[in-house]
CSV table of C-alpha atoms in Angstrom, one decimal:
chain,number,residue,atom,x,y,z
A,236,MET,CA,0.0,0.0,0.0
A,237,ALA,CA,2.9,2.4,0.7
A,238,GLN,CA,3.9,2.3,-3.0
A,239,SER,CA,0.4,2.8,-4.1
A,240,ARG,CA,0.0,5.9,-1.9
A,241,ARG,CA,3.3,7.2,-3.3
A,242,GLU,CA,2.2,6.8,-6.8
A,243,ILE,CA,-1.2,8.5,-6.1
A,244,LEU,CA,0.6,11.4,-4.4
A,245,LYS,CA,3.0,11.7,-7.3
A,246,LEU,CA,0.1,11.9,-9.7
A,247,SER,CA,-1.8,14.4,-7.5
A,248,ALA,CA,1.2,16.6,-6.9
A,249,VAL,CA,0.8,18.2,-10.3
A,250,VAL,CA,-2.5,19.7,-9.4
A,251,THR,CA,-1.9,21.1,-5.9
A,252,GLY,CA,-0.6,24.6,-5.6
A,253,VAL,CA,-0.4,25.1,-9.3
A,254,GLY,CA,-0.4,28.5,-10.9
A,255,ALA,CA,-2.3,28.3,-14.2
A,256,LEU,CA,-4.8,26.3,-16.3
A,257,GLY,CA,-1.8,24.6,-17.9
A,258,GLY,CA,-0.8,23.2,-14.5
A,259,LEU,CA,-4.2,21.8,-14.0
A,260,ALA,CA,-4.2,20.3,-17.4
A,261,ALA,CA,-0.9,18.5,-16.6
A,262,CYS,CA,-3.0,16.2,-14.4
A,263,VAL,CA,-4.7,14.9,-17.6
A,264,THR,CA,-1.3,14.5,-19.4
A,265,ALA,CA,0.2,12.6,-16.4
A,266,ALA,CA,-2.7,10.2,-16.3
A,267,GLU,CA,-2.6,9.6,-20.0
A,268,GLN,CA,1.1,8.9,-20.0
A,269,ALA,CA,1.3,6.7,-16.9
A,270,ALA,CA,3.5,3.7,-17.6
A,271,SER,CA,1.6,1.3,-15.4
A,272,PRO,CA,-1.9,1.5,-14.0
A,273,ILE,CA,-2.3,2.2,-10.3
A,274,PRO,CA,-4.6,-0.2,-8.6
A,275,GLY,CA,-8.1,1.4,-8.3
A,276,HIS,CA,-7.2,4.3,-10.5
A,277,VAL,CA,-9.6,5.0,-13.3
A,278,ALA,CA,-7.9,7.1,-16.0
A,279,SER,CA,-11.2,7.8,-17.7
A,280,ALA,CA,-12.4,9.6,-14.6
A,281,VAL,CA,-9.7,12.2,-14.8
A,282,PRO,CA,-11.4,15.5,-15.7
A,283,SER,CA,-10.9,16.5,-19.3
A,284,ARG,CA,-9.2,19.8,-20.3
A,285,ALA,CA,-12.6,21.1,-21.3
A,286,GLN,CA,-13.9,20.4,-17.8
A,287,LEU,CA,-10.9,22.1,-16.2
A,288,ALA,CA,-11.5,25.1,-18.4
A,289,ARG,CA,-15.2,25.3,-17.4
A,290,TRP,CA,-14.2,25.2,-13.7
A,291,LEU,CA,-11.7,27.9,-14.2
A,292,GLN,CA,-14.2,30.0,-16.1
A,293,GLN,CA,-16.7,29.6,-13.3
A,294,LEU,CA,-14.0,30.7,-10.8
A,295,HIS,CA,-13.4,33.8,-12.8
A,296,GLU,CA,-17.1,34.6,-13.1
A,297,PHE,CA,-17.4,34.6,-9.3
A,298,GLY,CA,-15.3,37.7,-9.3
A,299,PRO,CA,-11.6,38.6,-10.0
A,300,ILE,CA,-10.9,39.2,-6.3
A,301,ARG,CA,-12.2,36.8,-3.7
A,302,ALA,CA,-10.8,38.0,-0.4
A,303,THR,CA,-11.9,36.1,2.7
A,304,GLY,CA,-15.5,36.8,3.7
A,305,THR,CA,-16.6,38.6,0.5
A,306,PRO,CA,-19.6,37.4,-1.5
A,307,GLN,CA,-17.3,36.2,-4.3
A,308,CYS,CA,-15.3,34.0,-1.9
A,309,ARG,CA,-18.5,32.6,-0.3
A,310,ALA,CA,-19.8,31.7,-3.8
A,311,PHE,CA,-16.6,29.8,-4.6
A,312,GLU,CA,-16.9,27.9,-1.2
A,313,GLU,CA,-20.4,26.8,-1.9
A,314,PHE,CA,-19.4,25.8,-5.4
A,315,LEU,CA,-16.7,23.6,-4.0
A,316,ALA,CA,-19.0,22.1,-1.4
A,317,THR,CA,-21.5,21.2,-4.0
A,318,GLU,CA,-19.0,19.6,-6.4
A,319,PHE,CA,-17.3,17.5,-3.7
A,320,ALA,CA,-20.7,16.3,-2.5
A,321,LYS,CA,-21.5,15.2,-6.0
A,322,LEU,CA,-18.5,12.9,-5.9
A,323,GLY,CA,-19.8,11.2,-2.8
A,324,CYS,CA,-17.6,13.0,-0.3
A,325,THR,CA,-19.0,13.9,3.1
A,326,VAL,CA,-18.5,17.6,3.6
A,327,GLU,CA,-18.0,19.2,7.0
A,328,ARG,CA,-17.5,22.9,7.7
A,329,ASP,CA,-15.8,25.2,10.2
A,330,GLN,CA,-17.6,28.5,10.0
A,331,PHE,CA,-15.8,31.7,10.9
A,332,ARG,CA,-17.0,35.3,11.3
A,333,LEU,CA,-14.8,38.3,10.5
A,334,THR,CA,-14.8,41.8,9.2
A,335,SER,CA,-14.0,41.4,5.5
A,336,TRP,CA,-11.9,44.0,3.6
A,337,GLU,CA,-12.1,44.6,-0.2
A,338,CYS,CA,-11.0,47.4,-2.5
A,339,ASN,CA,-10.8,48.3,-6.1
A,340,LEU,CA,-7.6,50.1,-7.3
A,341,GLU,CA,-9.9,52.5,-9.1
A,342,ASP,CA,-11.1,53.7,-5.7
A,343,CYS,CA,-7.6,54.7,-4.6
A,344,SER,CA,-5.8,58.0,-5.4
A,345,ILE,CA,-2.9,60.2,-4.4
A,346,THR,CA,-2.9,63.9,-5.1
A,347,VAL,CA,0.0,66.1,-4.3
A,348,LYS,CA,-0.1,69.9,-4.0
A,349,GLU,CA,3.3,71.6,-4.0
A,350,ASP,CA,3.8,74.7,-1.9
A,351,GLU,CA,4.6,76.6,-5.1
A,352,GLY,CA,1.2,75.8,-6.4
A,353,ALA,CA,1.6,72.9,-8.8
A,354,THR,CA,-0.8,69.9,-8.4
A,355,ARG,CA,0.0,66.4,-9.5
A,356,LYS,CA,-1.9,63.1,-9.3
A,357,LEU,CA,0.2,60.0,-8.9
A,358,ASP,CA,-0.3,56.6,-10.4
A,359,VAL,CA,-1.4,54.2,-7.6
A,360,VAL,CA,-0.1,50.7,-8.4
A,361,ALA,CA,-1.5,48.9,-5.4
A,362,TYR,CA,-3.1,49.3,-2.0
A,363,TYR,CA,-2.1,48.0,1.4
A,364,PRO,CA,-4.6,45.3,2.3
A,365,PHE,CA,-6.5,46.0,5.6
A,366,ALA,CA,-5.4,49.6,5.7
A,367,ALA,CA,-7.8,52.1,7.1
A,368,SER,CA,-10.6,53.0,4.7
A,369,THR,CA,-11.4,56.6,3.6
A,370,LYS,CA,-14.8,55.6,2.3
A,371,GLY,CA,-17.5,58.1,3.3
A,372,ARG,CA,-15.0,60.5,4.9
A,373,ASP,CA,-12.4,63.1,3.9
A,374,ALA,CA,-9.1,62.0,2.3
A,375,ALA,CA,-6.1,61.6,4.6
A,376,SER,CA,-4.0,64.7,4.1
A,377,GLY,CA,-0.6,65.8,5.4
A,378,ARG,CA,2.9,67.1,4.6
A,379,VAL,CA,5.0,64.9,2.4
A,380,LEU,CA,7.9,63.5,4.4
A,381,PHE,CA,10.4,61.0,3.1
A,382,GLY,CA,11.0,58.5,5.8
A,383,GLY,CA,13.5,56.0,4.7
A,384,THR,CA,14.1,52.7,3.0
A,385,GLY,CA,13.1,49.1,3.7
A,386,ASP,CA,10.8,47.2,6.0
A,387,GLN,CA,13.1,47.9,9.0
A,388,SER,CA,12.9,51.7,8.6
A,389,GLY,CA,10.0,52.3,11.1
A,390,GLU,CA,12.1,53.0,14.2
A,391,ASP,CA,14.5,55.1,12.2
A,392,ILE,CA,11.6,57.3,11.0
A,393,LEU,CA,10.5,57.8,14.6
A,394,ARG,CA,13.9,59.0,15.5
A,395,LYS,CA,14.3,61.2,12.4
A,396,TYR,CA,11.1,63.2,12.9
A,397,SER,CA,9.4,64.7,15.9
A,398,GLU,CA,6.0,63.6,17.1
A,399,ALA,CA,4.5,66.9,15.9
A,400,GLU,CA,6.0,66.5,12.4
A,401,LEU,CA,4.7,63.0,12.0
A,402,ALA,CA,1.3,63.9,13.4
A,403,ASN,CA,0.7,66.1,10.3
A,404,ALA,CA,2.5,63.9,7.7
A,405,ILE,CA,2.0,61.5,4.9
A,406,VAL,CA,5.2,59.4,5.2
A,407,VAL,CA,6.9,58.1,2.1
A,408,VAL,CA,8.9,54.8,2.4
A,409,ASP,CA,11.0,53.2,-0.4
A,410,MET,CA,10.6,49.4,-0.5
A,411,PRO,CA,13.1,47.9,-3.0
A,412,LEU,CA,12.9,44.2,-3.4
A,413,ALA,CA,16.7,43.9,-3.5
A,414,GLY,CA,19.6,46.0,-2.3
A,415,GLY,CA,18.0,47.1,0.9
A,416,GLY,CA,14.9,45.1,0.7
A,417,VAL,CA,14.0,42.1,2.9
A,418,ARG,CA,16.2,39.1,2.1
A,419,GLY,CA,15.8,35.6,3.4
A,420,THR,CA,16.1,31.9,2.8
A,421,VAL,CA,14.0,30.7,0.0
A,422,LYS,CA,13.3,26.9,-0.3
A,423,TYR,CA,12.6,25.4,-3.8
A,424,TYR,CA,10.7,22.2,-4.3
A,425,PRO,CA,12.2,19.2,-6.2
A,426,GLY,CA,11.3,18.7,-9.8
A,427,SER,CA,9.8,15.3,-9.2
A,428,PHE,CA,8.7,13.1,-6.3
A,429,PRO,CA,10.4,11.7,-4.2
A,430,ASP,CA,13.6,13.6,-5.0
A,431,THR,CA,15.4,15.4,-2.1
A,432,LEU,CA,14.9,19.1,-1.6
A,433,PRO,CA,17.5,21.3,-3.3
A,434,GLU,CA,19.7,23.5,-1.1
A,435,PRO,CA,18.0,26.8,0.1
A,436,VAL,CA,19.1,30.0,-1.5
A,437,LYS,CA,19.3,33.6,-0.3
A,438,ALA,CA,17.0,35.8,-2.3
A,439,PRO,CA,14.5,38.7,-1.9
A,440,ARG,CA,11.3,37.6,-0.3
A,441,VAL,CA,8.6,39.5,-2.0
A,442,ALA,CA,5.9,38.3,0.5
A,443,SER,CA,8.0,39.7,3.3
A,444,GLN,CA,8.4,43.0,1.6
A,445,GLY,CA,5.0,44.2,2.5
A,446,GLY,CA,5.6,47.3,4.6
A,447,ARG,CA,4.3,45.8,7.9
A,448,GLY,CA,7.3,47.2,9.8
A,449,PRO,CA,6.8,50.9,9.0
A,450,MET,CA,3.0,50.4,9.3
A,451,ALA,CA,3.2,49.0,12.8
A,452,ALA,CA,5.7,51.6,13.9
A,453,LEU,CA,3.9,54.6,12.5
A,454,GLU,CA,0.3,53.6,13.1
A,455,GLY,CA,-1.4,56.4,15.1
A,456,LYS,CA,1.6,58.6,14.7
A,457,CYS,CA,1.1,59.9,11.1
A,458,ARG,CA,-1.9,60.4,8.8
A,459,GLY,CA,-1.0,57.8,6.2
A,460,ILE,CA,1.9,56.1,4.4
A,461,ILE,CA,2.9,55.9,0.7
A,462,PHE,CA,5.0,52.8,0.0
A,463,CYS,CA,7.2,52.8,-3.1
A,464,TYR,CA,8.4,49.9,-5.3
A,465,THR,CA,11.7,51.2,-6.7
A,466,ASP,CA,13.4,48.4,-8.5
A,467,VAL,CA,10.6,46.8,-10.5
A,468,SER,CA,8.3,48.2,-13.2
A,469,ASP,CA,5.0,49.7,-12.3
A,470,GLU,CA,3.2,47.0,-14.3
A,471,ALA,CA,5.1,44.2,-12.4
A,472,ALA,CA,4.0,45.7,-9.1
A,473,ARG,CA,0.5,46.7,-10.1
A,474,TYR,CA,-2.3,45.0,-8.1
A,475,ASN,CA,0.2,43.3,-5.7
A,476,TYR,CA,-1.7,42.3,-2.6
A,477,LEU,CA,0.9,42.6,0.2
A,478,PRO,CA,1.0,42.0,3.0
A,479,PHE,CA,-1.9,39.6,2.8
A,480,SER,CA,-2.1,38.6,6.5
A,481,ASP,CA,-1.9,41.8,8.5
A,482,GLN,CA,-4.5,43.0,11.0
A,483,HIS,CA,-6.9,45.8,10.2
A,484,ARG,CA,-5.0,49.1,10.4
A,485,LYS,CA,-5.9,52.6,11.6
A,486,ILE,CA,-4.2,54.6,8.8
A,487,PRO,CA,-4.5,54.4,5.0
A,488,ALA,CA,-1.6,53.3,2.9
A,489,LEU,CA,-1.0,52.9,-0.8
A,490,TRP,CA,1.8,51.9,-3.2
A,491,VAL,CA,3.4,53.8,-6.1
A,492,GLY,CA,6.3,52.9,-8.4
A,493,LYS,CA,9.8,54.3,-9.0
A,494,GLY,CA,8.5,57.5,-10.7
A,495,GLY,CA,6.2,58.2,-7.8
A,496,SER,CA,9.1,57.7,-5.4
A,497,ASP,CA,11.5,60.0,-7.2
A,498,TYR,CA,8.9,62.7,-7.3
A,499,LEU,CA,7.8,62.4,-3.7
A,500,LYS,CA,11.4,62.6,-2.5
A,501,SER,CA,11.9,65.7,-4.6
A,502,VAL,CA,9.0,67.5,-2.8
A,503,SER,CA,9.5,66.1,0.7
A,504,GLY,CA,8.9,68.9,3.1
A,505,LYS,CA,7.6,71.1,0.3
A,506,ALA,CA,4.2,69.7,-0.5
A,507,THR,CA,0.9,68.3,0.9
A,508,ALA,CA,-0.4,64.9,-0.2
A,509,SER,CA,-4.0,63.6,0.0
A,510,ILE,CA,-4.6,59.9,-0.2
A,511,ARG,CA,-7.9,58.0,-0.7
A,512,CYS,CA,-8.3,54.2,-0.1
A,513,ASP,CA,-12.1,53.7,-0.3
A,514,ALA,CA,-12.1,50.1,0.8
A,515,LYS,CA,-15.4,48.3,1.7
A,516,LEU,CA,-15.5,46.8,5.2
A,517,THR,CA,-18.2,44.2,6.0
A,518,PRO,CA,-18.6,43.4,9.7
A,519,ASP,CA,-19.7,39.8,10.7
A,520,ALA,CA,-18.9,38.4,7.2
A,521,ARG,CA,-18.9,34.6,6.9
A,522,ALA,CA,-16.0,32.4,5.8
A,523,ASP,CA,-16.1,28.6,5.7
A,524,SER,CA,-13.3,26.0,5.9
A,525,LEU,CA,-14.4,22.8,4.1
A,526,LEU,CA,-13.4,19.3,4.9
A,527,ALA,CA,-14.4,16.8,2.2
A,528,VAL,CA,-13.8,13.2,3.0
A,529,LEU,CA,-13.7,10.4,0.4
A,530,LYS,CA,-13.8,7.0,2.1
A,531,GLY,CA,-11.2,4.5,1.0
A,532,GLU,CA,-10.7,0.8,1.5
A,533,THR,CA,-8.1,1.0,4.3
A,534,ASP,CA,-7.5,3.1,7.4
A,535,GLU,CA,-4.6,4.9,5.6
A,536,VAL,CA,-5.2,8.7,5.3
A,537,ILE,CA,-4.1,11.0,2.5
A,538,TYR,CA,-4.4,14.6,3.4
A,539,MET,CA,-4.5,17.3,0.7
A,540,THR,CA,-5.1,21.0,1.4
A,541,THR,CA,-5.2,24.4,-0.2
A,542,HIS,CA,-6.9,27.8,0.2
A,543,THR,CA,-9.7,29.6,-1.6
A,544,ASP,CA,-9.2,33.3,-0.5
A,545,GLY,CA,-7.3,34.8,-3.4
A,546,PRO,CA,-6.8,38.1,-5.2
A,547,ASN,CA,-6.8,36.3,-8.6
A,548,GLU,CA,-7.3,32.9,-10.4
A,549,VAL,CA,-3.6,32.1,-10.3
A,550,ASN,CA,-3.7,32.3,-6.5
A,551,ASP,CA,-6.8,30.2,-6.2
A,552,ASN,CA,-7.0,27.3,-8.6
A,553,GLY,CA,-5.3,24.9,-6.1
A,554,ALA,CA,-8.8,24.2,-4.9
A,555,LEU,CA,-9.7,23.2,-8.4
A,556,GLY,CA,-6.7,20.9,-8.4
A,557,LEU,CA,-8.0,19.1,-5.3
A,558,LEU,CA,-11.4,18.8,-7.0
A,559,ALA,CA,-9.7,17.3,-10.0
A,560,ALA,CA,-7.7,14.8,-7.8
A,561,ALA,CA,-10.9,13.8,-5.9
A,562,THR,CA,-12.7,13.3,-9.2
């Protein structure tokens, strides 16, 4: 049975945590090209490419952003529960309640008015998830002050400016992904199962470069923060959803690119910035964790998991991979 489980996991590995429809379709190819049949495995039951495409299209139609607790995410959860039940799985739920946070980039803006009279509107490339919302109230406005560079700059900013200066400021922080950005150990997965893990490498950790350090240090001490991607293109940074696991914050924060950073530094101390982040907050929103159990012929357990709360399809079709494996 151990070999059988290994072969099943090897086949299933191509559909968990994948990043595109092509990754899901690899499950079909792997099944078709299997050298020897696995006991109990029915190749004809593997979802077709057309079926995978329909699932992915349905995922897209729920909404392009399905943050936890939003109606879009709830719709996907119910879709999954229904599909797993159709396969004969028993479906159990853990239900959670939370204040959901969702925003459209079109509802965010940064306007800068220079002391000499010129006004300029900056290109907002992303928002800081769970930042304070300006929806239904005035924009957050304050003097432009360049604070520093990197996720560790928060305490330096507190030493650099007085309490009074910060209390009336929109603080600007550069956040390069390299050369001053957060670096750490990145682990890569083997190319095939059960090969050993390759050696970890030192590299920028994009998911750690989310601005949480300055946000925590400056919260309640300034009127808002503008974070700046400085070593990637605006299009590469646009719609980034970082950090994706912070708490709800009390000041608004947005992201601009290299051009915005250069300009804001040039007017630091000589202009006033107004920022809007009109996020929608929904108290007591519901989110379900689903446990679908497909009974086997032994007491051996294979556990597969993924998540459904994503800002895009690429982040989310791991759940469709599990559905394909269960099918």
